[in-house]
Amino acid sequence: VQLQASGGGSVQAESSLTLSCVASESTYRTYAMGWFRQAPGKEREFVAAISYSSGTTYYEDSVKGRFTISRDNAKNTVYLQMNSLKPEDTAVYYCASGGRLGVVSNLYQYWGQGTLVTVSS
């Protein structure tokens, strides 16, 4: 397994969760890292992304101010801190790595298996 996401679960609205994604060296390197999500019956959508240096981050508008992406390059790990969760955040969350930082999924060559986040009202 090259990207292993974890940390999902079932929580109440306004709760917090932190997702983690551990990558193998070959899928981490100097790559940009991103989080995407797919809700039932919907297309996969961008959530957040971070450059290798952590100097640049992007967020989808609906998560700005609530989610924070970070990475620990010594541990080949990227995190997604999710606060003030809403029912509409319910989805399978995927981490991804790629050679270019961006918000579109085809920039990312490697994908994890996903972790389910369920937010109830």
XYZ file of N, CA, C and O in Angstrom:
484
model
N 0.856 -1.193 0.000
C 0.000 0.000 0.000
C 0.887 1.236 0.000
O 1.783 1.364 0.825
N 0.644 2.180 -0.914
C 1.503 3.335 -1.036
C 1.008 4.543 -0.257
O 1.794 5.359 0.185
N -0.312 4.700 -0.136
C -0.916 5.759 0.651
C -1.965 5.131 1.544
O -2.868 4.464 1.047
N -1.849 5.345 2.829
C -2.765 4.753 3.789
C -3.432 5.849 4.605
O -2.789 6.475 5.440
N -4.732 6.044 4.346
C -5.498 7.055 5.073
C -6.191 6.435 6.274
O -6.604 5.272 6.235
N -6.320 7.220 7.323
C -7.005 6.755 8.525
C -7.584 7.947 9.267
O -7.301 9.101 8.930
N -8.393 7.652 10.281
C -8.927 8.701 11.137
C -10.386 9.014 10.934
O -10.951 9.831 11.666
N -11.014 8.398 9.956
C -12.424 8.631 9.741
C -13.272 8.054 10.863
O -12.772 7.311 11.712
N -14.534 8.398 10.856
C -15.444 7.885 11.872
C -16.786 8.554 11.776
O -17.054 9.331 10.858
N -17.647 8.228 12.736
C -18.985 8.803 12.814
C -19.027 9.783 13.977
O -18.725 9.406 15.117
N -19.395 11.025 13.662
C -19.409 12.071 14.684
C -20.666 12.909 14.553
O -21.355 12.866 13.534
N -20.913 13.690 15.574
C -22.019 14.641 15.552
C -21.567 15.935 14.880
O -20.377 16.255 14.829
N -22.530 16.668 14.385
C -22.246 17.983 13.805
C -21.520 18.851 14.825
O -21.769 18.739 16.032
N -20.641 19.692 14.329
C -19.800 20.600 15.130
C -18.638 19.897 15.820
O -17.856 20.552 16.506
N -18.499 18.604 15.613
C -17.370 17.873 16.173
C -16.127 18.077 15.305
O -16.196 18.699 14.222
N -15.019 17.500 15.762
C -13.756 17.584 15.036
C -13.204 16.190 14.787
O -13.446 15.263 15.570
N -12.497 16.057 13.705
C -11.766 14.835 13.380
C -10.462 15.232 12.707
O -10.403 16.264 12.028
N -9.454 14.399 12.878
C -8.205 14.595 12.158
C -7.903 13.356 11.331
O -7.806 12.255 11.880
N -7.800 13.542 10.048
C -7.428 12.460 9.151
C -5.916 12.462 8.963
O -5.283 13.523 8.935
N -5.367 11.281 8.820
C -3.943 11.134 8.563
C -3.747 10.291 7.317
O -4.564 9.418 7.011
N -2.675 10.539 6.635
C -2.341 9.740 5.456
C -0.834 9.533 5.460
O -0.070 10.487 5.325
N -0.446 8.276 5.623
C 0.967 7.925 5.614
C 1.323 7.412 4.234
O 0.624 6.538 3.688
N 2.390 7.925 3.679
C 2.790 7.563 2.330
C 4.121 6.838 2.328
O 4.981 7.084 3.178
N 4.274 5.953 1.390
C 5.574 5.336 1.181
C 6.516 6.370 0.578
O 6.065 7.367 0.012
N 7.800 6.124 0.698
C 8.759 7.106 0.210
C 8.548 7.400 -1.270
O 8.620 8.556 -1.706
N 8.228 6.390 -2.038
C 8.104 6.580 -3.487
C 6.911 7.436 -3.855
O 6.864 7.997 -4.946
N 5.915 7.532 -2.991
C 4.724 8.323 -3.305
C 4.695 9.624 -2.531
O 3.717 10.361 -2.602
N 5.757 9.928 -1.794
C 5.789 11.158 -0.987
C 6.831 12.112 -1.524
O 6.515 13.247 -1.884
N 8.088 11.695 -1.503
C 9.211 12.451 -2.061
C 9.037 13.942 -1.889
O 8.885 14.445 -0.803
N 9.028 14.669 -2.989
C 8.804 16.118 -2.939
C 7.436 16.464 -3.499
O 7.194 17.567 -3.960
N 6.544 15.500 -3.439
C 5.241 15.679 -4.063
C 4.314 16.582 -3.287
O 4.379 16.660 -2.059
N 3.424 17.214 -4.023
C 2.294 17.872 -3.399
C 1.332 16.804 -2.878
O 1.283 15.688 -3.406
N 0.610 17.139 -1.839
C -0.360 16.211 -1.260
C -1.726 16.855 -1.237
O -1.838 18.068 -0.993
N -2.735 16.061 -1.480
C -4.080 16.600 -1.491
C -5.069 15.676 -0.816
O -4.809 14.481 -0.630
N -6.183 16.262 -0.414
C -7.331 15.500 0.084
C -8.513 15.775 -0.825
O -8.791 16.934 -1.174
N -9.197 14.723 -1.198
C -10.420 14.794 -1.968
C -11.491 14.015 -1.219
O -11.185 13.239 -0.320
N -12.730 14.233 -1.604
C -13.808 13.475 -0.958
C -14.895 13.155 -1.970
O -15.057 13.838 -2.982
N -15.595 12.078 -1.663
C -16.699 11.669 -2.523
C -17.886 11.289 -1.650
O -17.816 10.315 -0.886
N -18.930 12.068 -1.785
C -20.163 11.791 -1.054
C -21.004 10.788 -1.839
O -20.850 10.676 -3.060
N -21.904 10.079 -1.186
C -22.737 9.102 -1.883
C -23.495 9.738 -3.050
O -24.139 10.769 -2.885
N -23.363 9.151 -4.210
C -24.084 9.625 -5.373
C -23.522 10.867 -6.024
O -24.135 11.427 -6.941
N -22.341 11.304 -5.554
C -21.747 12.525 -6.104
C -20.362 12.258 -6.678
O -19.747 11.223 -6.397
N -19.885 13.206 -7.442
C -18.547 13.114 -8.000
C -17.499 13.399 -6.915
O -17.770 14.091 -5.933
N -16.315 12.869 -7.127
C -15.218 13.183 -6.221
C -14.879 14.665 -6.352
O -14.838 15.206 -7.453
N -14.634 15.313 -5.226
C -14.337 16.739 -5.255
C -13.101 17.059 -4.435
O -12.751 16.361 -3.487
N -12.468 18.141 -4.810
C -11.278 18.620 -4.116
C -11.651 19.160 -2.737
O -12.690 19.802 -2.580
N -10.763 18.924 -1.763
C -10.963 19.468 -0.419
C -9.825 20.421 -0.051
O -10.055 21.574 0.303
N -8.594 19.929 -0.113
C -7.449 20.735 0.297
C -6.185 20.155 -0.301
O -6.127 18.965 -0.617
N -5.169 21.000 -0.441
C -3.889 20.543 -0.962
C -2.774 21.368 -0.346
O -2.985 22.511 0.077
N -1.581 20.781 -0.338
C -0.436 21.442 0.282
C 0.821 21.112 -0.497
O 1.005 19.989 -0.966
N 1.673 22.114 -0.654
C 2.935 21.901 -1.338
C 3.913 21.146 -0.446
O 3.696 21.018 0.764
N 4.999 20.650 -1.031
C 5.956 19.882 -0.251
C 6.540 20.713 0.892
O 6.709 20.220 2.006
N 6.804 21.977 0.644
C 7.392 22.848 1.663
C 6.385 23.367 2.666
O 6.746 24.031 3.636
N 5.092 23.058 2.414
C 3.985 23.580 3.229
C 3.798 25.078 3.052
O 3.011 25.691 3.773
N 4.493 25.649 2.078
C 4.382 27.090 1.887
C 3.119 27.512 1.174
O 2.720 28.673 1.253
N 2.498 26.595 0.477
C 1.285 26.913 -0.271
C 0.202 25.895 0.055
O 0.461 24.696 0.039
N -0.974 26.390 0.352
C -2.128 25.533 0.594
C -3.318 26.054 -0.191
O -3.451 27.260 -0.427
N -4.166 25.127 -0.593
C -5.416 25.453 -1.262
C -6.554 24.772 -0.499
O -6.386 23.657 -0.009
N -7.693 25.433 -0.486
C -8.875 24.868 0.151
C -10.098 25.080 -0.725
O -10.237 26.122 -1.380
N -10.968 24.112 -0.703
C -12.279 24.277 -1.315
C -13.061 25.283 -0.480
O -12.913 25.326 0.754
N -13.862 26.102 -1.120
C -14.497 27.220 -0.423
C -15.307 26.791 0.798
O -15.297 27.474 1.831
N -16.004 25.680 0.720
C -16.902 25.304 1.810
C -16.160 24.833 3.062
O -16.774 24.725 4.128
N -14.862 24.566 2.943
C -14.119 24.092 4.113
C -13.153 25.144 4.646
O -12.535 24.929 5.703
N -13.020 26.255 3.942
C -12.114 27.306 4.411
C -12.526 27.787 5.801
O -13.699 28.025 6.066
N -11.537 27.907 6.676
C -11.810 28.333 8.039
C -12.205 27.210 8.966
O -12.230 27.390 10.187
N -12.518 26.037 8.413
C -12.900 24.885 9.246
C -11.867 23.761 9.160
O -11.628 23.066 10.143
N -11.286 23.573 7.981
C -10.317 22.491 7.768
C -8.919 23.075 7.636
O -8.739 24.163 7.097
N -7.936 22.322 8.096
C -6.544 22.723 7.959
C -5.725 21.531 7.484
O -5.758 20.466 8.114
N -5.016 21.708 6.392
C -4.132 20.665 5.893
C -2.718 20.978 6.355
O -2.298 22.136 6.381
N -1.998 19.941 6.728
C -0.611 20.100 7.148
C 0.138 18.822 6.795
O -0.472 17.803 6.453
N 1.451 18.889 6.906
C 2.232 17.695 6.605
C 3.481 17.672 7.464
O 3.994 18.720 7.868
N 3.945 16.470 7.721
C 5.181 16.249 8.455
C 6.081 15.434 7.531
O 5.918 14.212 7.406
N 7.007 16.085 6.888
C 7.824 15.406 5.891
C 8.767 14.381 6.510
O 9.193 13.443 5.835
N 9.097 14.538 7.764
C 9.942 13.549 8.433
C 9.203 12.230 8.630
O 9.829 11.181 8.770
N 7.881 12.301 8.626
C 7.059 11.106 8.836
C 6.311 10.698 7.571
O 5.482 9.775 7.624
N 6.556 11.372 6.465
C 5.838 11.080 5.211
C 4.327 11.072 5.438
O 3.606 10.204 4.923
N 3.853 12.036 6.179
C 2.453 12.041 6.579
C 1.814 13.388 6.309
O 2.425 14.437 6.561
N 0.599 13.348 5.811
C -0.205 14.541 5.632
C -1.447 14.409 6.504
O -1.963 13.306 6.699
N -1.899 15.522 7.035
C -3.043 15.544 7.947
C -4.136 16.454 7.402
O -3.875 17.404 6.662
N -5.344 16.171 7.815
C -6.460 17.071 7.556
C -7.222 17.233 8.867
O -7.937 16.320 9.289
N -7.033 18.373 9.491
C -7.755 18.698 10.715
C -9.099 19.284 10.313
O -9.152 20.294 9.610
N -10.172 18.649 10.757
C -11.517 19.076 10.376
C -12.279 19.492 11.628
O -12.504 18.671 12.522
N -12.640 20.755 11.667
C -13.397 21.297 12.796
C -14.794 21.718 12.338
O -15.036 21.897 11.140
N -15.683 21.885 13.287
C -17.054 22.332 12.994
C -17.669 21.531 11.859
O -18.224 22.092 10.909
N -17.572 20.236 11.961
C -18.066 19.369 10.900
C -19.559 19.514 10.702
O -20.318 19.739 11.664
N -19.976 19.395 9.451
C -21.374 19.522 9.079
C -21.835 18.226 8.413
O -21.009 17.496 7.846
N -23.120 17.964 8.425
C -23.606 16.750 7.746
C -23.181 16.687 6.278
O -22.920 15.596 5.756
N -23.072 17.832 5.624
C -22.671 17.843 4.221
C -21.199 17.508 4.019
O -20.739 17.371 2.879
N -20.446 17.367 5.102
C -19.058 16.906 4.999
C -18.979 15.376 4.931
O -17.887 14.823 4.745
N -20.096 14.722 5.089
C -20.120 13.264 5.038
C -19.652 12.774 3.671
O -20.187 13.177 2.636
N -18.636 11.926 3.679
C -18.049 11.441 2.427
C -16.935 10.457 2.750
O -16.496 10.345 3.901
N -16.480 9.797 1.721
C -15.216 9.064 1.810
C -14.114 10.042 1.428
O -14.191 10.685 0.377
N -13.118 10.151 2.289
C -12.024 11.086 2.076
C -10.798 10.324 1.573
O -10.402 9.307 2.157
N -10.220 10.837 0.504
C -9.059 10.210 -0.118
C -7.868 11.150 -0.050
O -8.001 12.348 -0.315
N -6.706 10.604 0.261
C -5.485 11.387 0.125
C -4.821 11.017 -1.194
O -5.016 9.917 -1.725
N -4.049 11.948 -1.707
C -3.405 11.751 -2.992
C -2.087 12.501 -3.029
O -1.924 13.511 -2.332
N -1.178 12.012 -3.844
C 0.095 12.703 -4.019
C 0.381 12.859 -5.507
O -0.035 12.036 -6.329
N 1.077 13.937 -5.830
C 1.363 14.191 -7.222
C 2.488 15.186 -7.403
O 2.858 15.895 -6.479
N 2.957 15.262 -8.640
C 4.095 16.105 -8.919
C 3.777 17.590 -8.997
O 4.685 18.421 -8.951
N 2.505 17.911 -9.135
C 2.115 19.314 -9.226
C 1.007 19.623 -8.247
O 0.050 18.857 -8.102
N 1.119 20.761 -7.600
C 0.102 21.199 -6.661
C -1.081 21.778 -7.434
O -0.905 22.578 -8.353
N -2.263 21.374 -7.063
C -3.434 21.929 -7.719
C -4.706 21.384 -7.122
O -4.684 20.600 -6.161
N -5.826 21.773 -7.727
C -7.124 21.390 -7.183
C -7.840 20.352 -8.029
O -8.945 19.938 -7.686
N -7.232 19.945 -9.120
C -7.894 18.965 -9.980
C -7.282 17.583 -9.742
O -6.067 17.436 -9.585
N -8.106 16.588 -9.765
C -7.671 15.254 -9.377
C -6.634 14.659 -10.330
O -5.795 13.862 -9.902
N -6.662 15.043 -11.601
C -5.735 14.412 -12.535
C -4.294 14.894 -12.377
O -3.402 14.418 -13.078
N -4.033 15.820 -11.466
C -2.659 16.222 -11.147
C -1.995 15.238 -10.181
O -0.787 15.299 -9.969
N -2.781 14.359 -9.610
C -2.289 13.472 -8.556
C -2.197 12.038 -9.091
O -3.178 11.477 -9.571
N -0.992 11.478 -8.995
C -0.740 10.163 -9.573
C -1.063 9.012 -8.620
O -1.360 7.907 -9.065
N -0.958 9.269 -7.331
C -1.121 8.185 -6.359
C -2.280 8.496 -5.424
O -2.439 9.632 -4.981
N -3.053 7.469 -5.121
C -4.257 7.641 -4.320
C -4.311 6.578 -3.225
O -3.953 5.422 -3.439
N -4.822 7.014 -2.060
C -5.066 6.080 -0.977
C -6.422 5.426 -1.130
O -7.189 5.738 -2.050
N -6.758 4.562 -0.199
C -7.975 3.775 -0.307
C -9.200 4.492 0.237
O -10.310 4.048 -0.014
N -9.031 5.581 0.936
C -10.173 6.327 1.446
C -10.528 5.965 2.869
O -10.333 4.834 3.315
N -11.059 6.938 3.570
C -11.546 6.729 4.926
C -12.886 7.451 5.056
O -13.034 8.586 4.611
N -13.860 6.778 5.644
C -15.225 7.291 5.680
C -15.428 8.222 6.867
O -15.122 7.883 8.011
N -15.996 9.385 6.563
C -16.395 10.345 7.591
C -17.906 10.515 7.492
O -18.428 10.839 6.427
N -18.588 10.271 8.598
C -20.033 10.416 8.652
C -20.375 11.426 9.739
O -19.980 11.252 10.890
N -21.093 12.474 9.354
C -21.459 13.527 10.296
C -22.978 13.561 10.404
O -23.670 13.764 9.411
N -23.472 13.378 11.602
C -24.908 13.379 11.814
C -25.325 14.678 12.493
O -24.572 15.264 13.268
N -26.548 15.070 12.209
C -27.053 16.337 12.772
C -27.683 16.138 14.124
O -27.888 15.030 14.579
